[in-house]
Tab-separated table of C-alpha atoms and ligand atoms in Angstrom:
chain	number	residue	atom	x	y	z
A	1	MET	CA	108.507	-7.782	189.446
A	2	HIS	CA	109.987	-11.275	189.762
A	3	ILE	CA	107.377	-13.921	189.143
A	4	TYR	CA	109.577	-16.910	189.806
A	5	ASP	CA	113.012	-17.364	191.223
A	6	ASN	CA	114.217	-20.478	189.515
A	7	TYR	CA	113.060	-23.320	187.329
A	8	GLN	CA	112.177	-25.660	190.236
A	9	SER	CA	110.050	-23.217	192.190
A	10	ALA	CA	108.342	-21.998	188.997
A	11	SER	CA	107.654	-25.587	188.030
A	12	ALA	CA	106.241	-26.422	191.458
A	13	LEU	CA	104.087	-23.290	191.382
A	14	SER	CA	102.836	-24.194	187.889
A	15	LYS	CA	101.790	-27.651	189.074
A	16	GLU	CA	100.063	-26.178	192.124
A	17	THR	CA	98.265	-23.714	189.839
A	18	LEU	CA	96.968	-26.441	187.516
A	19	THR	CA	95.845	-28.529	190.493
A	20	PHE	CA	94.060	-25.526	192.036
A	21	LEU	CA	92.273	-24.799	188.743
A	22	THR	CA	91.156	-28.418	188.423
A	23	GLU	CA	89.963	-28.581	192.041
A	24	HIS	CA	87.906	-25.411	191.584
A	25	SER	CA	86.608	-26.477	188.152
A	26	ILE	CA	88.155	-23.439	186.478
A	27	ALA	CA	89.315	-23.750	182.863
A	28	PRO	CA	93.128	-23.513	182.504
A	29	SER	CA	92.969	-20.495	180.164
A	30	PRO	CA	96.007	-18.150	180.110
A	31	ILE	CA	94.117	-15.485	182.084
A	32	ASN	CA	92.779	-17.847	184.771
A	33	TYR	CA	96.161	-19.529	185.006
A	34	SER	CA	98.046	-16.288	185.462
A	35	VAL	CA	95.705	-14.929	188.157
A	36	ILE	CA	95.939	-18.144	190.172
A	37	TYR	CA	99.689	-18.395	189.537
A	38	HIS	CA	100.050	-14.951	191.123
A	39	TYR	CA	97.662	-15.817	193.915
A	40	LEU	CA	99.416	-19.038	194.922
A	41	GLY	CA	102.827	-17.440	194.518
A	42	GLN	CA	101.631	-14.555	196.742
A	43	ARG	CA	103.081	-12.043	194.314
A	44	ASN	CA	100.458	-9.377	194.884
A	45	SER	CA	98.984	-8.832	198.350
A	46	GLU	CA	95.822	-7.055	197.125
A	47	LEU	CA	95.084	-9.802	194.622
A	48	THR	CA	95.646	-12.432	197.319
A	49	ALA	CA	93.319	-10.581	199.722
A	50	GLU	CA	90.524	-10.373	197.110
A	51	ILE	CA	90.708	-14.070	196.259
A	52	ASP	CA	90.913	-15.091	199.928
A	53	PHE	CA	87.835	-12.949	200.602
A	54	GLN	CA	85.902	-14.631	197.765
A	55	LEU	CA	86.934	-18.069	198.938
A	56	THR	CA	85.967	-17.470	202.557
A	57	GLN	CA	82.709	-15.644	201.760
A	58	LYS	CA	81.468	-17.677	198.816
A	59	ASN	CA	83.818	-20.633	198.663
A	60	ALA	CA	83.832	-20.225	194.895
A	61	LEU	CA	85.718	-18.465	192.119
A	62	ASP	CA	84.505	-17.949	188.587
A	63	GLY	CA	85.958	-16.903	185.244
A	64	VAL	CA	84.303	-13.469	185.318
A	65	LEU	CA	85.858	-12.610	188.667
A	66	LEU	CA	89.274	-13.855	187.507
A	67	ASP	CA	88.949	-11.752	184.324
A	68	ASP	CA	88.235	-8.686	186.497
A	69	LEU	CA	91.175	-9.420	188.765
A	70	PHE	CA	93.419	-9.903	185.748
A	71	VAL	CA	92.460	-6.477	184.362
A	72	LYS	CA	92.738	-4.848	187.781
A	73	PHE	CA	96.092	-6.268	188.857
A	74	LEU	CA	97.956	-7.960	186.038
A	75	SER	CA	97.165	-6.535	182.633
A	76	ASN	CA	100.274	-4.437	182.427
A	77	SER	CA	101.280	-5.393	178.882
A	78	ASP	CA	105.003	-5.100	179.603
A	79	ASN	CA	104.774	-7.879	182.153
A	80	ILE	CA	102.368	-10.165	180.394
A	81	GLU	CA	104.586	-11.680	177.753
A	82	ASN	CA	107.787	-12.192	179.751
A	83	ASN	CA	106.348	-13.001	183.127
A	84	LEU	CA	103.115	-14.759	182.330
A	85	LEU	CA	102.828	-16.092	178.817
A	86	GLN	CA	106.322	-17.477	178.533
A	87	PRO	CA	106.275	-19.475	181.807
A	88	PHE	CA	102.748	-20.623	180.937
A	89	GLU	CA	103.837	-21.749	177.479
A	90	GLN	CA	106.805	-23.565	178.997
A	91	THR	CA	104.579	-25.392	181.450
A	92	LEU	CA	102.132	-26.281	178.681
A	93	SER	CA	104.829	-27.706	176.494
A	94	GLN	CA	106.347	-29.689	179.398
A	95	THR	CA	102.903	-31.056	180.291
A	96	LEU	CA	102.249	-32.025	176.672
A	97	ASP	CA	105.642	-33.778	176.541
A	98	LYS	CA	104.815	-35.712	179.713
A	99	ILE	CA	101.424	-36.739	178.317
A	100	ASP	CA	103.187	-37.921	175.136
A	101	ASP	CA	105.641	-40.011	177.201
A	102	GLN	CA	102.744	-41.441	179.163
A	103	ALA	CA	100.868	-42.285	175.936
A	104	GLN	CA	103.938	-44.102	174.617
A	105	SER	CA	104.336	-46.248	177.747
A	106	GLU	CA	100.596	-46.998	177.673
A	107	GLU	CA	101.030	-48.190	174.057
A	108	VAL	CA	103.822	-50.538	175.148
A	109	ILE	CA	101.792	-51.878	178.107
A	110	LEU	CA	98.742	-52.407	175.887
A	111	ALA	CA	100.856	-54.266	173.305
A	112	ASN	CA	102.286	-56.514	176.049
A	113	LEU	CA	98.845	-57.143	177.500
A	114	ALA	CA	97.539	-58.025	174.010
A	115	LYS	CA	100.421	-60.526	173.648
A	116	ALA	CA	99.626	-61.993	177.071
A	117	ASP	CA	95.951	-62.264	176.131
A	118	HIS	CA	96.886	-64.000	172.916
A	119	ALA	CA	99.195	-66.419	174.735
A	120	LEU	CA	96.543	-67.430	177.238
A	121	SER	CA	94.354	-70.225	175.933
A	122	ASP	CA	90.602	-70.455	176.416
A	123	ASP	CA	91.310	-73.104	178.965
A	124	VAL	CA	89.108	-72.702	182.069
A	125	LEU	CA	92.269	-72.535	184.209
A	126	HIS	CA	93.422	-69.402	182.356
A	127	LYS	CA	90.043	-67.688	182.598
A	128	PRO	CA	90.694	-65.686	185.831
A	129	LEU	CA	94.009	-64.470	184.458
A	130	LYS	CA	92.430	-63.609	181.101
A	131	ASN	CA	89.755	-61.595	182.965
A	132	ILE	CA	92.452	-59.621	184.772
A	133	VAL	CA	94.251	-58.954	181.473
A	134	HIS	CA	90.973	-57.761	179.881
A	135	PHE	CA	90.263	-55.535	182.861
A	136	LEU	CA	93.727	-53.965	182.585
A	137	ILE	CA	93.360	-53.463	178.814
A	138	GLY	CA	90.014	-51.685	179.415
A	139	THR	CA	91.360	-49.490	182.210
A	140	ILE	CA	94.494	-48.470	180.322
A	141	SER	CA	92.509	-47.813	177.127
A	142	ASN	CA	90.202	-45.513	179.092
A	143	ALA	CA	93.147	-43.676	180.629
A	144	GLN	CA	94.629	-43.356	177.146
A	145	LYS	CA	91.402	-41.726	175.880
A	146	GLN	CA	91.392	-39.311	178.808
A	147	HIS	CA	95.001	-38.378	178.196
A	148	GLN	CA	94.199	-37.780	174.531
A	149	LYS	CA	91.322	-35.492	175.547
A	150	LEU	CA	93.541	-33.535	177.938
A	151	SER	CA	96.251	-33.331	175.312
A	152	ASP	CA	93.732	-31.915	172.766
A	153	GLU	CA	92.520	-29.324	175.294
A	154	LEU	CA	96.053	-28.248	176.154
A	155	ALA	CA	96.914	-28.002	172.453
A	156	LYS	CA	93.902	-25.690	172.029
A	157	THR	CA	95.081	-23.594	174.987
A	158	SER	CA	98.502	-23.442	173.409
A	159	GLU	CA	96.935	-21.989	170.222
A	160	GLU	CA	95.128	-19.451	172.416
A	161	VAL	CA	98.466	-18.392	173.933
A	162	THR	CA	99.978	-17.952	170.465
A	163	LEU	CA	97.002	-15.789	169.455
A	164	LEU	CA	97.324	-13.744	172.636
A	165	LYS	CA	101.019	-13.167	171.935
A	166	THR	CA	100.213	-11.972	168.403
A	167	LYS	CA	97.553	-9.600	169.758
A	168	LEU	CA	99.946	-8.294	172.390
A	169	LYS	CA	102.565	-7.669	169.732
A	170	GLU	CA	100.003	-5.855	167.576
A	171	SER	CA	98.825	-3.667	170.440
A	172	ARG	CA	102.424	-2.843	171.381
A	173	GLU	CA	103.072	-1.845	167.763
A	174	GLU	CA	99.896	0.260	167.686
A	175	ALA	CA	100.886	2.027	170.871
A	176	VAL	CA	104.117	3.354	169.360
A	177	HIS	CA	102.968	4.074	165.788
A	178	ASP	CA	100.805	6.785	164.307
A	179	ALA	CA	97.593	5.318	162.864
A	180	LEU	CA	97.357	7.711	159.876
A	181	THR	CA	100.894	7.320	158.545
A	182	GLY	CA	102.413	4.234	160.168
A	183	LEU	CA	105.404	6.354	161.261
A	184	LEU	CA	106.515	6.332	164.901
A	185	ASN	CA	104.424	8.490	167.208
A	186	ARG	CA	105.994	10.618	169.966
A	187	ARG	CA	105.926	7.765	172.436
A	188	GLY	CA	107.559	5.425	169.918
A	189	CYS	CA	110.214	8.033	169.225
A	190	ASP	CA	110.879	8.533	172.953
A	191	ASP	CA	111.198	4.763	173.419
A	192	LYS	CA	113.721	4.480	170.593
A	193	LEU	CA	115.698	7.489	171.798
A	194	GLN	CA	116.363	5.673	175.053
A	195	ALA	CA	118.372	3.084	173.135
A	196	LEU	CA	120.580	5.772	171.542
A	197	ASP	CA	123.775	7.059	173.084
A	198	ILE	CA	123.130	10.762	173.577
A	199	LYS	CA	126.875	11.396	173.203
A	200	GLY	CA	126.773	10.141	169.578
A	201	ARG	CA	127.054	12.332	166.504
A	202	HIS	CA	123.356	12.467	165.675
A	203	SER	CA	121.369	14.840	163.501
A	204	SER	CA	117.715	15.745	163.480
A	205	LEU	CA	115.302	17.136	160.909
A	206	VAL	CA	112.082	18.913	161.829
A	207	ILE	CA	109.785	18.964	158.787
A	208	ASP	CA	106.569	20.960	158.440
A	209	ILE	CA	104.153	21.009	155.495
A	210	ASP	CA	103.806	24.594	154.218
A	211	ASP	CA	100.449	26.401	154.252
A	212	PHE	CA	98.690	23.254	155.285
A	213	LYS	CA	95.732	25.117	156.735
A	214	LYS	CA	94.975	26.406	153.225
A	215	ILE	CA	94.920	22.820	151.870
A	216	ASN	CA	92.463	21.815	154.582
A	217	ASP	CA	90.331	24.907	154.088
A	218	THR	CA	90.212	24.582	150.285
A	219	PHE	CA	89.957	20.821	149.800
A	220	GLY	CA	88.723	19.543	153.122
A	221	HIS	CA	90.209	17.627	156.037
A	222	GLN	CA	90.180	14.264	154.244
A	223	VAL	CA	92.346	15.599	151.422
A	224	GLY	CA	94.558	17.142	154.114
A	225	ASP	CA	94.942	13.675	155.640
A	226	LYS	CA	95.894	12.223	152.242
A	227	VAL	CA	98.576	14.902	151.846
A	228	ILE	CA	99.995	14.010	155.271
A	229	GLN	CA	100.034	10.345	154.218
A	230	ARG	CA	101.812	11.056	150.931
A	231	VAL	CA	104.474	13.167	152.619
A	232	ALA	CA	104.917	10.438	155.253
A	233	LYS	CA	105.329	7.860	152.474
A	234	ILE	CA	108.149	9.910	150.942
A	235	ILE	CA	109.792	10.242	154.365
A	236	LYS	CA	109.494	6.513	154.969
A	237	SER	CA	111.062	5.612	151.645
A	238	SER	CA	113.883	8.165	152.064
A	239	VAL	CA	115.134	7.231	155.544
A	240	SER	CA	117.247	4.212	156.483
A	241	GLU	CA	116.370	1.443	158.952
A	242	ALA	CA	118.399	3.123	161.675
A	243	ASP	CA	116.595	6.467	161.389
A	244	LEU	CA	113.709	7.399	163.688
A	245	ALA	CA	110.965	8.803	161.441
A	246	THR	CA	108.187	10.255	163.571
A	247	ARG	CA	104.910	12.081	163.024
A	248	TYR	CA	105.453	14.626	165.748
A	249	GLY	CA	102.274	16.652	165.437
A	250	GLY	CA	99.492	17.331	162.909
A	251	GLU	CA	101.567	18.183	159.799
A	252	GLU	CA	104.940	18.119	161.513
A	253	PHE	CA	107.516	15.325	161.326
A	254	LEU	CA	110.762	14.665	163.160
A	255	ILE	CA	113.558	12.500	161.835
A	256	VAL	CA	116.527	11.537	163.996
A	257	THR	CA	119.461	10.182	162.007
A	258	PRO	CA	121.824	8.377	164.388
A	259	ASP	CA	125.558	8.673	163.668
A	260	GLN	CA	124.966	11.127	160.802
A	261	SER	CA	126.652	14.496	160.278
A	262	LEU	CA	124.844	17.740	159.563
A	263	THR	CA	125.936	17.488	155.900
A	264	GLN	CA	124.431	14.009	155.559
A	265	ALA	CA	121.216	15.108	157.257
A	266	ARG	CA	121.040	18.166	155.005
A	267	ALA	CA	121.320	15.933	151.911
A	268	LEU	CA	118.452	13.804	153.242
A	269	ALA	CA	116.365	16.921	153.920
A	270	GLU	CA	116.895	18.223	150.358
A	271	GLN	CA	116.036	14.827	148.894
A	272	ILE	CA	112.741	14.726	150.832
A	273	ARG	CA	111.958	18.364	150.004
A	274	LEU	CA	112.441	17.800	146.248
A	275	SER	CA	110.416	14.566	146.258
A	276	VAL	CA	107.531	16.320	148.026
A	277	ALA	CA	107.671	19.245	145.576
A	278	ASP	CA	107.417	16.694	142.730
A	279	LEU	CA	104.152	15.243	144.044
A	280	LYS	CA	101.215	15.598	141.668
A	281	LEU	CA	98.000	15.190	143.632
A	282	ILE	CA	94.475	15.248	142.268
A	283	GLN	CA	91.281	15.679	144.222
A	284	ARG	CA	89.163	12.843	142.794
A	285	LYS	CA	85.833	14.421	143.687
A	286	SER	CA	86.423	17.575	141.626
A	287	ASN	CA	89.099	16.101	139.348
A	288	THR	CA	91.303	19.119	140.056
A	289	PHE	CA	95.017	19.213	140.742
A	290	LEU	CA	96.088	20.347	144.190
A	291	PRO	CA	98.610	23.207	144.178
A	292	PRO	CA	102.227	22.017	144.642
A	293	ILE	CA	102.866	20.701	148.147
A	294	THR	CA	106.014	22.027	149.764
A	295	ILE	CA	107.783	21.525	153.059
A	296	SER	CA	110.191	23.511	155.198
A	297	VAL	CA	112.940	21.769	157.141
A	298	GLY	CA	115.113	22.718	160.112
A	299	ILE	CA	118.239	20.614	160.647
A	300	ALA	CA	120.527	20.355	163.674
A	301	GLU	CA	123.504	18.284	164.714
A	302	MET	CA	123.776	17.155	168.326
A	303	ALA	CA	125.953	19.520	170.382
A	304	ASP	CA	127.979	18.390	173.407
A	305	ASP	CA	125.740	20.040	175.986
A	306	ASN	CA	122.430	19.129	174.300
A	307	SER	CA	119.690	17.111	175.904
A	308	TRP	CA	117.214	15.516	173.484
A	309	PRO	CA	114.680	18.388	173.941
A	310	SER	CA	117.316	21.124	173.458
A	311	PHE	CA	118.650	19.277	170.380
A	312	PHE	CA	115.163	19.196	168.830
A	313	GLN	CA	114.517	22.779	169.857
A	314	ARG	CA	117.534	23.904	167.826
A	315	ALA	CA	116.187	22.089	164.754
A	316	ASP	CA	112.769	23.631	165.443
A	317	GLN	CA	114.285	27.129	165.561
A	318	ALA	CA	115.962	26.434	162.203
A	319	LEU	CA	112.541	25.381	160.863
A	320	TYR	CA	111.125	28.687	162.051
A	321	GLN	CA	113.867	30.467	160.086
A	322	ALA	CA	113.025	28.384	156.996
A	323	LYS	CA	109.400	29.485	157.292
A	324	SER	CA	110.493	33.129	157.684
A	325	ALA	CA	112.817	32.784	154.688
A	326	GLY	CA	109.831	32.061	152.429
A	327	LYS	CA	109.209	28.294	153.018
A	328	ASN	CA	110.027	25.350	150.692
A	329	CYS	CA	113.630	25.326	151.894
A	330	CYS	CA	116.005	23.696	154.391
A	331	ILE	CA	117.974	25.654	157.012
A	332	ASN	CA	120.788	24.376	159.264
A	333	ALA	CA	120.835	25.318	162.931
B	1	GTP	N1	93.779	17.155	157.734
B	1	GTP	C1	94.424	17.288	158.877
B	1	GTP	N2	94.714	18.532	159.352
B	1	GTP	C2	95.406	18.657	160.493
B	1	GTP	C3	95.792	17.542	161.250
B	1	GTP	N3	96.456	17.977	162.351
B	1	GTP	C4	96.477	19.325	162.286
B	1	GTP	N4	95.850	19.747	161.165
B	1	GTP	C5	95.651	21.119	160.676
B	1	GTP	O1	96.890	21.621	160.224
B	1	GTP	C6	96.799	23.032	160.169
B	1	GTP	C7	98.107	23.645	160.572
B	1	GTP	O2	97.999	25.015	160.360
B	1	GTP	P1	99.104	26.070	160.775
B	1	GTP	O3	99.760	25.643	162.068
B	1	GTP	O4	98.463	27.422	160.723
B	1	GTP	O5	100.227	25.909	159.716
B	1	GTP	P2	100.243	26.147	158.142
B	1	GTP	O6	98.927	26.503	157.565
B	1	GTP	O7	100.890	24.917	157.579
B	1	GTP	O8	101.209	27.389	158.021
B	1	GTP	P3	102.772	27.381	158.014
B	1	GTP	O9	103.228	26.413	159.042
B	1	GTP	O10	103.159	28.786	158.368
B	1	GTP	O11	103.232	27.020	156.661
B	1	GTP	C8	95.651	23.413	161.100
B	1	GTP	O12	94.572	23.927	160.311
B	1	GTP	C9	95.222	22.092	161.738
B	1	GTP	O13	93.830	22.003	161.936
B	1	GTP	C10	95.452	16.253	160.759
B	1	GTP	O14	95.754	15.208	161.345
B	1	GTP	N5	94.776	16.183	159.577
């Protein structure tokens, strides 16, 4: 969705939005601003209809209603940063710059008026002029205070926008990462796959922890979770930045190694397998060692006619063979 067409129209719409908010005594928070920005720009007919209805029925808008409308129509996180926060931040910074310019010219005027006041004697003839100068000094000083107040409020709003951007970034990260291990989740993996050229020479590894049910049954689910975390840690430290390391299911992981041959992927699989087999884990509660943890790995290299699912399916079939071959081993598709 296009929120603005060019700098001038966006700028005009921003000014209109701030004026509207002031006229309706609504705080210029990012959420209120963005709802009204959409309303005045007529970007969403349902949103426009709801606000028009409120205005004609009650002749009033409040923050709670605007919050609701924001959630209902605008809180699509993909749009928020690019289409709302950035233009809002730009407008804020331009407004702050203008207030700064204004403050500087007020300083100059005040200095000139002070000079004029000084130059005028206490002579009765100068009194009317002196009164005018004093009146102007008072008026401009008041305006200066008001501008300072507005500038402080806008600076606070600007901090709020920065906080909102951080939270958005965090929630985007959360949405594509697995909470237990910090690896990519399926959605994160799918997102990253879209950026890869499917025609490239990629390899994939499907990794599954062996006899994991037994670990859960013997030591409990929490210990099972710890084992998943330790295996994930080994995976994370073994892959490169370019690799897509994903927790694909409960105790199953998928690694996609872009631009890597089957031989290279096999070497990575063996390295991970040996590191996992070397793990020495103790259950603190009972002070007993867990039996050795092992993994099985299926590896495939992208074939010409493969789609992503068929590519992973081939690695998955190789994993199945590794399980049938006695586990704790790697098998190529
Ligand atoms: N602790 C823990 N267990 C999980 C999680 N997700 C799945 N599981 C358990 O993982 C176990 C997987 O068991 P199976 O699919 O039978 O596999 P397995 O015991 O590893 O057997 P093989 O694959 O043949 O080696 C099940 O008992 C699930 O309940 C999780 O997030 N945490």
